[in-house]
XYZ file of C-alpha atoms in Angstrom:
701
model
C 100.382 135.666 128.055
C 102.676 132.952 127.069
C 105.464 133.548 124.641
C 105.077 130.842 121.913
C 108.812 131.225 120.990
C 109.707 129.708 124.483
C 107.849 126.736 123.785
C 109.149 123.338 122.590
C 107.056 120.187 121.600
C 109.454 117.357 121.633
C 109.553 113.465 121.733
C 112.044 110.902 122.958
C 112.492 108.112 120.391
C 115.154 105.212 120.199
C 115.783 101.616 119.812
C 114.421 99.393 122.793
C 116.461 99.433 125.937
C 118.482 102.650 124.848
C 117.464 104.418 127.925
C 114.540 106.829 126.783
C 112.269 106.421 129.887
C 115.384 106.847 132.192
C 116.332 110.003 130.246
C 112.829 111.290 130.675
C 112.934 110.745 134.282
C 116.034 112.825 134.623
C 114.507 115.503 132.700
C 111.659 115.719 134.932
C 113.878 115.721 137.931
C 116.100 118.533 136.736
C 113.228 120.611 135.719
C 111.653 120.214 139.065
C 108.572 118.194 137.971
C 109.381 115.311 140.215
C 111.557 115.400 143.464
C 113.025 112.080 143.481
C 114.471 109.791 140.617
C 112.982 106.387 140.246
C 114.408 103.748 137.841
C 112.697 101.715 135.159
C 113.390 98.411 136.993
C 113.932 100.181 140.347
C 114.255 98.281 143.503
C 111.951 100.671 145.236
C 108.895 99.074 143.450
C 107.752 102.680 142.288
C 108.922 102.538 138.736
C 109.623 105.330 136.315
C 107.167 108.282 136.303
C 106.405 107.957 132.529
C 105.813 104.159 132.761
C 102.396 104.526 134.577
C 100.712 101.244 133.386
C 101.218 98.295 135.835
C 102.239 96.180 132.768
C 104.938 98.538 131.829
C 106.490 98.625 135.338
C 106.325 94.782 135.441
C 108.079 94.154 132.207
C 110.390 97.187 132.349
C 109.293 98.468 128.826
C 107.363 101.322 127.566
C 103.963 100.319 125.954
C 102.196 103.512 125.663
C 103.628 106.969 124.800
C 103.272 109.225 127.898
C 103.005 112.944 127.803
C 104.128 115.625 130.298
C 105.315 119.131 130.451
C 108.091 120.903 132.249
C 109.903 124.225 132.435
C 113.649 124.543 131.729
C 115.028 128.108 132.516
C 112.359 130.316 130.747
C 111.156 127.614 128.092
C 108.218 125.394 128.406
C 108.737 121.682 127.174
C 105.895 119.447 126.173
C 107.505 116.036 126.280
C 106.272 112.663 124.926
C 108.259 109.459 125.878
C 107.568 106.805 123.220
C 108.087 103.119 123.192
C 111.103 101.478 121.612
C 109.595 98.042 120.773
C 108.514 97.714 117.175
C 105.201 96.147 118.217
C 104.075 99.437 119.534
C 105.344 101.581 116.520
C 101.874 103.467 116.188
C 102.701 105.176 119.413
C 105.821 106.678 117.701
C 103.818 107.499 114.589
C 101.085 109.287 116.374
C 103.591 111.162 118.612
C 105.923 112.254 115.832
C 102.886 113.444 113.766
C 102.134 116.313 116.325
C 105.588 117.141 117.574
C 107.908 119.958 116.403
C 111.274 118.304 117.384
C 112.685 115.146 118.803
C 115.587 113.717 120.588
C 117.054 110.573 119.009
C 118.575 108.549 121.799
C 121.390 106.130 120.866
C 123.320 103.504 122.953
C 127.123 104.591 123.055
C 127.914 100.768 122.884
C 125.353 99.397 120.347
C 125.180 102.618 118.342
C 122.634 102.753 115.494
C 120.281 99.620 115.880
C 117.495 98.394 113.794
C 114.765 100.288 115.554
C 116.867 103.386 115.472
C 116.685 103.232 111.598
C 112.837 102.579 111.858
C 112.447 105.520 114.223
C 114.638 107.869 111.989
C 112.412 106.852 108.956
C 109.387 107.861 110.895
C 110.988 111.357 111.810
C 111.735 111.747 108.304
C 108.213 111.063 107.161
C 106.935 113.880 109.294
C 109.975 116.278 108.729
C 110.824 116.423 112.367
C 114.147 117.988 113.259
C 116.156 116.087 115.896
C 119.129 116.212 118.091
C 120.789 112.994 119.055
C 121.922 111.901 122.646
C 124.394 109.215 122.814
C 123.504 107.609 126.086
C 125.215 104.996 128.371
C 128.559 106.462 128.116
C 129.271 104.796 131.358
C 128.878 101.365 129.883
C 131.808 99.015 129.195
C 132.747 99.436 125.649
C 131.293 102.913 125.304
C 132.537 104.839 122.189
C 130.270 107.842 121.608
C 132.396 109.288 118.656
C 132.233 106.036 116.961
C 128.462 106.127 117.301
C 128.451 109.720 115.811
C 130.072 108.346 112.697
C 127.492 105.565 112.542
C 124.821 108.280 112.227
C 126.445 109.370 109.201
C 127.109 105.946 107.711
C 123.794 104.079 108.590
C 121.332 107.042 108.681
C 122.760 109.422 106.112
C 122.672 112.221 108.874
C 125.285 115.107 108.823
C 126.437 114.814 112.582
C 127.563 117.844 114.311
C 129.324 116.905 117.541
C 128.578 119.455 120.274
C 130.479 117.751 123.170
C 133.147 115.301 123.815
C 133.187 113.025 126.946
C 135.612 113.434 130.037
C 136.466 109.789 130.553
C 134.374 106.978 129.547
C 133.024 103.738 131.109
C 133.358 103.843 134.789
C 135.679 106.832 134.575
C 133.015 109.054 132.988
C 133.122 112.443 134.788
C 131.488 115.064 132.464
C 131.395 116.541 129.181
C 133.517 119.324 127.296
C 131.007 121.854 125.660
C 132.590 122.661 122.101
C 130.731 125.900 121.769
C 131.953 127.490 125.124
C 135.143 125.244 125.304
C 134.555 124.633 129.007
C 134.480 121.484 131.044
C 131.155 120.765 132.757
C 130.816 118.305 135.684
C 127.606 117.043 137.261
C 127.962 116.589 141.040
C 125.694 116.123 144.065
C 123.694 113.205 144.846
C 121.779 113.130 141.684
C 123.945 115.336 139.332
C 122.003 118.389 140.045
C 125.029 120.563 140.826
C 126.797 121.735 137.579
C 130.425 122.843 137.916
C 132.114 124.684 135.077
C 135.790 124.383 134.759
C 138.777 124.623 132.257
C 139.248 121.610 129.951
C 141.394 118.948 131.617
C 144.736 118.552 129.905
C 144.242 114.893 128.957
C 140.971 115.826 126.805
C 142.359 119.140 125.391
C 143.687 117.767 122.047
C 140.441 115.741 121.394
C 138.414 118.918 122.407
C 140.381 121.024 119.926
C 140.162 118.453 117.292
C 136.357 118.402 117.433
C 136.008 122.132 117.959
C 137.688 122.484 114.448
C 135.160 119.768 113.030
C 132.250 121.821 114.709
C 133.280 125.132 113.125
C 133.883 123.426 109.749
C 130.427 122.042 109.927
C 128.929 125.425 110.774
C 131.005 127.092 107.939
C 129.006 125.165 105.523
C 125.739 127.195 106.601
C 127.371 130.632 107.540
C 129.584 132.825 105.293
C 130.750 134.887 108.411
C 131.881 131.682 110.145
C 133.441 130.323 106.832
C 135.567 133.697 106.511
C 136.918 133.447 110.093
C 137.659 129.630 109.673
C 139.452 130.322 106.351
C 141.672 132.801 108.324
C 142.471 129.969 110.908
C 140.386 131.652 113.632
C 138.666 128.784 115.374
C 138.603 129.953 119.031
C 137.192 133.527 118.996
C 133.947 133.024 116.812
C 130.984 134.601 118.424
C 129.105 131.852 120.498
C 125.661 133.354 119.607
C 126.575 133.186 115.895
C 127.624 129.478 116.155
C 124.425 128.681 118.070
C 122.243 130.604 115.531
C 123.769 128.695 112.704
C 123.454 125.332 114.320
C 119.766 126.024 115.113
C 118.930 127.086 111.417
C 120.687 124.122 109.953
C 118.988 121.707 112.477
C 115.443 123.049 111.775
C 116.130 122.927 108.065
C 116.983 119.236 108.563
C 120.474 119.729 107.368
C 122.464 118.711 110.575
C 122.014 116.620 113.699
C 123.709 118.119 116.717
C 125.096 115.436 118.884
C 125.084 115.359 122.734
C 126.433 112.581 125.054
C 126.307 111.533 128.619
C 124.670 108.903 130.781
C 121.068 109.326 132.086
C 121.577 106.433 134.545
C 124.710 108.176 135.929
C 123.065 111.685 135.891
C 125.685 113.133 133.516
C 125.067 115.672 130.741
C 121.161 115.854 130.882
C 121.152 119.644 131.801
C 123.439 120.345 128.700
C 120.939 118.281 126.534
C 118.140 120.461 127.761
C 120.016 123.530 126.899
C 120.422 121.916 123.297
C 116.684 121.357 123.261
C 115.984 125.060 123.887
C 118.924 126.161 121.624
C 118.475 124.130 118.579
C 114.930 122.555 118.377
C 112.178 124.591 116.818
C 109.376 126.473 118.517
C 105.928 125.900 116.948
C 106.324 129.155 114.853
C 109.373 127.585 113.081
C 107.497 124.610 111.931
C 105.066 124.610 108.844
C 101.909 122.916 109.729
C 99.554 122.072 106.794
C 95.842 121.559 106.868
C 93.595 120.644 103.947
C 90.655 123.012 103.041
C 87.601 120.718 102.718
C 85.604 123.490 100.956
C 88.430 123.981 98.297
C 89.257 120.507 97.040
C 91.407 119.804 99.956
C 93.841 122.680 99.025
C 96.800 122.921 101.324
C 96.643 125.756 103.893
C 99.504 126.804 106.087
C 98.241 127.170 109.718
C 99.331 130.398 111.556
C 100.159 129.465 115.184
C 98.114 132.459 116.288
C 95.959 132.278 119.497
C 93.573 134.713 117.892
C 92.971 132.781 114.683
C 90.168 130.364 114.264
C 90.707 127.048 116.045
C 92.225 124.108 114.513
C 93.285 121.178 116.671
C 94.138 117.424 116.137
C 93.263 114.497 118.259
C 96.161 112.197 118.061
C 95.697 109.684 120.822
C 92.853 108.271 122.888
C 93.258 106.692 126.302
C 90.432 105.294 128.369
C 91.621 105.091 131.938
C 90.191 105.694 135.348
C 89.073 109.202 134.614
C 87.273 108.061 131.501
C 88.244 108.745 127.903
C 90.940 111.207 127.480
C 91.590 112.764 124.043
C 95.058 113.928 123.658
C 95.027 117.097 121.316
C 97.520 119.329 119.737
C 96.274 123.019 119.139
C 97.698 124.247 115.881
C 95.967 127.627 115.839
C 93.546 129.484 117.836
C 92.772 128.853 121.346
C 90.719 125.977 122.984
C 88.626 127.023 125.894
C 86.776 125.148 128.719
C 82.918 125.261 127.874
C 83.485 126.050 124.282
C 81.808 124.266 121.403
C 84.025 122.627 118.774
C 83.204 120.752 115.500
C 84.294 117.263 114.699
C 85.445 117.552 111.008
C 84.899 113.850 110.176
C 81.327 113.684 111.415
C 80.253 117.281 111.462
C 78.985 116.964 115.060
C 79.175 119.660 117.678
C 81.001 118.759 120.949
C 81.201 120.684 124.070
C 84.708 120.888 125.914
C 83.732 120.016 129.492
C 87.175 119.438 131.053
C 90.546 120.613 129.867
C 93.715 119.299 131.302
C 97.559 119.184 131.214
C 98.824 115.718 131.556
C 101.815 114.715 133.648
C 102.179 110.882 132.776
C 98.841 109.688 134.576
C 98.206 112.759 136.607
C 96.598 115.893 135.513
C 96.285 119.588 136.088
C 93.127 121.374 135.226
C 93.239 124.537 132.976
C 90.748 126.712 131.431
C 92.417 127.562 128.164
C 95.108 126.219 125.833
C 96.702 128.200 122.780
C 98.538 127.482 119.716
C 101.284 125.018 120.104
C 99.843 123.428 123.300
C 99.436 119.671 123.803
C 96.639 119.072 126.139
C 93.884 116.478 126.979
C 89.948 116.726 126.721
C 87.400 114.541 128.545
C 84.252 113.149 127.284
C 85.034 113.748 123.435
C 83.711 110.970 121.378
C 86.027 110.628 118.270
C 88.413 108.399 116.444
C 92.254 108.861 116.791
C 93.394 111.329 113.934
C 90.352 113.483 114.034
C 90.480 117.286 113.323
C 88.334 119.726 115.279
C 87.663 123.468 114.506
C 85.493 126.168 115.925
C 83.155 125.889 112.842
C 84.276 128.827 111.018
C 86.862 126.873 109.155
C 86.332 123.433 107.363
C 89.912 122.147 107.632
C 91.243 118.633 108.031
C 94.833 117.763 109.153
C 96.851 115.336 107.185
C 96.465 111.878 108.679
C 99.260 109.814 110.496
C 100.787 106.727 108.783
C 99.162 103.560 110.151
C 101.093 100.401 109.353
C 99.308 97.118 108.612
C 98.895 94.399 111.194
C 100.818 91.039 110.327
C 99.752 88.560 112.880
C 96.239 87.245 113.736
C 94.979 85.287 116.899
C 91.599 83.835 117.550
C 90.151 84.673 120.766
C 87.161 83.915 122.770
C 85.847 84.414 126.416
C 86.071 81.246 128.525
C 82.958 82.186 130.375
C 79.836 83.238 128.538
C 78.956 85.925 131.155
C 82.171 87.730 129.966
C 81.126 88.344 126.557
C 79.839 91.895 127.189
C 83.061 92.921 128.837
C 85.139 91.276 125.979
C 83.081 93.316 123.555
C 83.700 96.516 125.529
C 87.434 95.791 125.756
C 87.802 95.151 122.015
C 85.731 98.261 121.194
C 88.046 100.409 123.325
C 91.313 99.009 122.295
C 90.509 99.276 118.549
C 89.485 102.829 119.100
C 92.717 103.629 121.014
C 95.206 101.827 118.699
C 94.718 101.678 114.940
C 97.066 98.700 114.497
C 94.863 96.595 116.898
C 92.077 95.277 114.682
C 89.134 92.938 115.288
C 86.988 91.109 112.817
C 84.717 88.037 112.668
C 85.592 85.113 110.449
C 82.747 84.870 108.093
C 83.081 80.994 107.779
C 83.869 79.920 111.453
C 82.175 82.897 113.134
C 85.262 83.213 115.213
C 86.573 86.365 116.720
C 90.056 87.148 115.345
C 92.380 89.863 116.652
C 95.214 91.349 114.589
C 98.384 93.139 115.659
C 101.952 94.022 114.936
C 103.443 91.058 116.714
C 103.169 88.632 119.606
C 104.158 90.919 122.182
C 101.530 93.428 121.042
C 98.659 90.886 121.183
C 99.958 89.482 124.524
C 99.726 93.009 126.225
C 96.193 93.351 124.997
C 95.108 90.056 126.296
C 96.680 90.701 129.569
C 95.076 94.105 129.793
C 91.592 92.357 129.010
C 92.265 90.240 132.029
C 93.233 92.976 134.346
C 91.173 95.753 133.368
C 87.965 94.080 132.334
C 88.256 90.782 134.287
C 87.706 88.764 131.161
C 89.447 85.450 131.035
C 90.059 84.623 127.448
C 91.177 81.583 125.604
C 93.390 82.090 122.290
C 93.753 79.979 119.300
C 97.095 79.465 117.345
C 98.202 82.505 115.933
C 97.395 82.950 112.220
C 99.742 84.425 109.692
C 98.247 87.141 107.270
C 98.931 85.189 104.117
C 98.082 86.794 100.659
C 97.309 85.167 97.207
C 98.425 86.207 93.864
C 99.052 84.946 90.463
C 102.248 84.388 88.384
C 101.109 84.542 84.793
C 98.613 86.278 82.549
C 95.405 84.189 81.873
C 92.567 85.264 79.445
C 88.843 85.042 80.591
C 85.739 84.783 78.417
C 82.697 84.274 80.440
C 78.971 84.515 79.560
C 76.392 84.821 82.444
C 72.805 83.805 81.373
C 69.897 83.196 83.659
C 66.225 82.895 82.709
C 63.556 82.798 85.377
C 60.525 83.943 83.542
C 60.064 87.687 82.777
C 63.381 89.611 82.329
C 66.401 87.390 83.015
C 70.006 88.127 83.431
C 72.638 88.401 80.620
C 76.245 89.636 80.586
C 79.429 88.638 78.829
C 83.032 89.837 79.536
C 86.167 89.137 77.797
C 89.562 90.079 78.830
C 92.772 89.278 80.603
C 93.854 88.926 84.327
C 97.698 89.638 84.738
C 100.146 89.906 87.636
C 101.212 93.235 89.077
C 104.383 94.055 90.938
C 103.678 93.630 94.672
C 105.568 96.194 96.749
C 105.679 97.118 100.408
C 103.024 95.576 102.626
C 101.059 94.539 99.468
C 97.680 95.764 100.704
C 95.033 96.861 98.121
C 97.319 96.141 95.099
C 94.683 96.078 92.325
C 94.154 97.806 89.179
C 91.235 97.818 86.624
C 91.640 98.709 83.075
C 88.949 99.120 80.421
C 89.812 98.888 76.730
C 86.209 98.146 75.529
C 85.418 100.143 72.407
C 82.310 100.439 70.258
C 79.900 100.232 73.061
C 80.289 96.376 73.344
C 79.636 96.871 77.112
C 77.703 100.051 77.733
C 79.585 102.657 79.994
C 77.259 102.335 82.878
C 78.100 98.712 83.235
C 82.070 99.023 83.124
C 81.954 100.194 86.916
C 79.840 96.982 87.514
C 82.688 94.849 86.253
C 85.163 96.569 88.494
C 82.871 96.042 91.381
C 82.448 92.308 90.505
C 86.303 91.913 90.248
C 86.938 93.651 93.587
C 84.399 91.535 95.382
C 86.646 88.626 94.643
C 89.754 90.222 96.228
C 88.648 89.585 99.890
C 89.156 85.640 99.696
C 91.108 83.805 97.091
C 90.336 80.310 96.049
C 93.625 78.749 97.362
C 93.292 79.404 101.118
C 90.600 82.068 101.457
C 93.088 84.937 102.037
C 92.970 88.223 100.379
C 94.246 88.487 96.682
C 96.890 91.144 95.697
C 98.921 92.019 92.743
C 96.097 91.552 90.207
C 95.389 93.703 87.144
C 92.225 93.032 85.384
C 91.548 94.351 81.782
C 88.152 94.087 80.250
C 88.689 94.067 76.333
C 85.329 93.028 74.899
C 81.933 91.846 76.014
C 78.296 91.725 75.092
C 75.009 92.895 76.623
C 71.245 92.563 76.138
C 68.903 95.576 76.061
C 66.522 93.858 78.611
C 68.228 91.428 80.346
C 71.508 93.177 81.171
C 71.893 94.930 84.532
C 74.444 96.057 86.997
C 73.916 92.912 89.021
C 74.268 90.708 85.939
C 77.658 92.153 85.054
C 78.841 92.051 88.648
C 78.108 88.080 88.790
C 79.651 87.685 85.413
C 82.836 89.502 86.366
C 82.996 87.362 89.725
C 82.796 84.217 87.543
C 85.260 85.458 84.966
C 87.749 86.201 87.950
C 87.482 82.679 89.298
C 87.809 81.265 85.955
C 91.113 83.301 84.986
C 92.530 82.742 88.560
C 92.691 78.961 88.311
C 94.563 79.419 85.016
C 96.983 82.168 86.193
C 99.345 80.064 88.232
C 97.898 80.974 91.641
C 100.351 81.417 94.490
C 100.419 81.975 98.214
C 102.427 84.882 99.505
C 103.691 85.097 103.010
C 104.828 87.892 105.270
C 108.639 88.121 105.455
C 110.109 89.892 108.700
C 113.307 91.675 109.012
C 114.838 90.339 112.226
C 117.744 91.907 114.020
C 119.349 89.826 116.720
C 121.955 91.191 119.139
C 123.730 88.289 120.764
C 127.037 87.843 122.565
C 129.484 86.456 119.946
C 129.950 83.139 121.802
C 126.369 82.344 120.774
C 126.475 83.474 117.155
C 126.803 80.053 115.412
C 123.866 78.646 117.506
C 121.622 81.689 116.675
C 122.518 81.792 112.931
C 121.813 78.066 112.817
C 118.461 78.419 114.495
C 117.392 81.234 112.070
C 118.484 79.088 109.095
C 116.237 76.322 110.431
C 113.352 78.764 110.405
C 113.841 79.328 106.764
C 115.762 82.473 107.454
C 118.107 84.173 105.026
C 121.036 86.041 106.684
C 121.545 89.311 104.986
C 124.382 90.595 107.178
C 126.387 90.220 110.541
C 128.623 92.795 112.359
C 130.619 92.460 115.540
C 131.372 95.082 118.056
C 132.672 94.712 121.709
C 132.069 90.957 121.905
C 128.491 91.389 120.635
C 127.365 90.336 117.301
C 124.291 91.818 115.311
C 122.654 89.392 112.971
C 120.239 90.703 110.295
C 118.170 88.192 108.695
C 114.823 87.945 106.669
C 112.616 85.245 108.155
C 109.002 84.091 107.335
C 106.707 85.288 110.137
C 105.184 81.719 110.293
C 108.382 80.455 111.539
C 108.947 83.118 114.147
C 106.319 82.235 116.711
C 107.851 81.403 120.074
C 111.227 82.659 118.930
C 111.551 84.898 122.062
C 111.508 81.851 124.380
C 114.045 79.871 122.093
C 116.361 82.870 121.858
C 116.534 83.214 125.521
C 117.303 79.626 126.110
C 119.930 79.443 123.405
C 121.719 82.483 124.767
C 121.325 82.237 128.591
C 119.086 85.205 128.369
C 121.606 87.494 127.012
C 120.308 88.087 123.426
C 117.642 90.355 122.336
C 115.824 90.836 119.117
C 113.533 93.144 117.187
C 111.334 92.135 114.347
C 109.517 94.317 111.727
C 107.435 93.596 108.552
C 109.826 93.680 105.383
C 107.800 92.192 102.407
C 105.581 89.605 101.030
C 107.279 86.598 99.256
C 106.063 83.326 97.806
C 105.621 80.268 99.888
C 107.750 77.284 98.938
C 105.754 74.964 96.725
C 105.546 72.075 99.386
C 104.222 74.303 102.068
C 101.714 75.897 99.626
C 100.329 72.401 98.995
C 100.070 71.767 102.757
C 98.213 75.056 103.335
C 95.891 74.261 100.477
C 95.228 70.828 102.129
C 94.546 72.256 105.517
C 92.260 74.953 104.143
C 90.315 72.299 102.186
C 90.051 70.076 105.280
C 88.855 73.074 107.324
C 86.234 74.012 104.666
C 84.843 70.486 104.572
C 84.683 70.151 108.324
C 82.516 73.350 108.466
C 80.037 72.098 106.003
């Protein structure tokens, strides 16, 4: 029987290239899950264990989150390594949705970067306690204590420094543990031999200084520690009391314990694993909420009890060489091989044929999983984000956040014989990844794929070629524009049609006005009815709403969705015989078009937050290029001969930027890009877009 208190479900998240996958590799090695260490871009051609896709090994990046499990001392750890690139942000979302704790990895040179901020926001969304690991302390310019301050300044964390380094850059030798006040050195070929020693004289003052800070941090959460600190007793406080205080404050999201070292140089990883077991929560310390479908979706706290009725959540689907794998987190009850479970979305019964624990892309057959386990099922037909129960409960877990795609690409198979395989690929990928979407353009009949960025769509196109042998041609990327209005406009429209027998009659009078467009501006529409005296019967008011909404899919400027619109119906007229639901829908549609023309219609374009890290020598060139792309520079900062430039740039100007940036900076700069907001397109560009749309529409007639 497992002890659920010796169980940890954790993820590793960070900005791209902070060393997450390298850290995962070392964790697997020190927990004896693998017997040799492989590097992300290793010369041995093997690649890191957690990067199991061929594309990941070629590109040296993580594309899909990978799950594994390991044992450290007497604690079982379920570990998910997530991508750092913003294009694959859904992998981080779905992982954090089911995890109890996380390791936030930061580079000791670059510190808190743009994607660190995004990942931290995602952790807050799901209330995930975290510890921080400041990696790459062996790099030139490493300053982990500065990075600890950045956590406070940029992320509003309360950092609690648990260690100080012994040496830095190429002189990194080990770490001082500020709880035990001992020095630890990581020796042997792969750092597997830990040597405990007294603190070296040249680090003693720094260790004493940060020991005082550690105790002061703990004193805020423990009266016992505060009393001893006030008496000046910083050295003899009980270690177990310190650990218990830090643990509680971490789980309560009050503080962030900070560890440091170098995954690549095999330094500090075992002490980080101690930190995972000491300070991150077990499943019983996390409040997991389900919604009771039979009781108006009332919130219910799940119990983490193996003997309770089953509730589990499918958070990730993968179709690989074994068939469809459904990654599942068990929240309460037990999941047994051969059992029948119920899909809460469809009500269908499903049989659990095979149950496995995953270790990257290999697996271990099991017969049962209990509360707190993360396992994979075979042959279960469901969508990502589905809740399963044993049928005695009708609960649904709250869903994960799915960001909206910002880029579109026309796609077609070069060979007609490949259409069937292309269809299979698109069906599979849309099922696996909610941010990868497909639709058919109503006017042109073209197949269009939507995603989070160029790299996101590039990866899926490459996977179609490799996994489905489909050679595809792609059209120019299309930006997800939106249309809106700038001023109020009245409408007064009468719809009359007489065709013998009963005809059609409806009249609507009211006002269209702009609404504030916030965030990703999807589905920003509001309907108000102030009709009095039965001028429009109550049963036809929803018909007006339906008619207005049917106009939101395609605006009259360039055929893109309309947002930021409030429609108010103030008056109208009806006919006892000729008025109908359809008559009022048609009338509302015509009234919408009438008002839209008078309301100062405007095109909105997606603006991206672009974060460029470049050697300072190229700063002028990079800033100049961003300005040419209609970018607004919102901030720059310099650290160790590297400059970080933050800008807001229209997505339409960012195509091909990766290639241009490489050539401008001799391949030394990198950038990340994420959606920020929608903003009006400049007037001259709006006219060009409208002209192109008109030409396209005429050519298709």
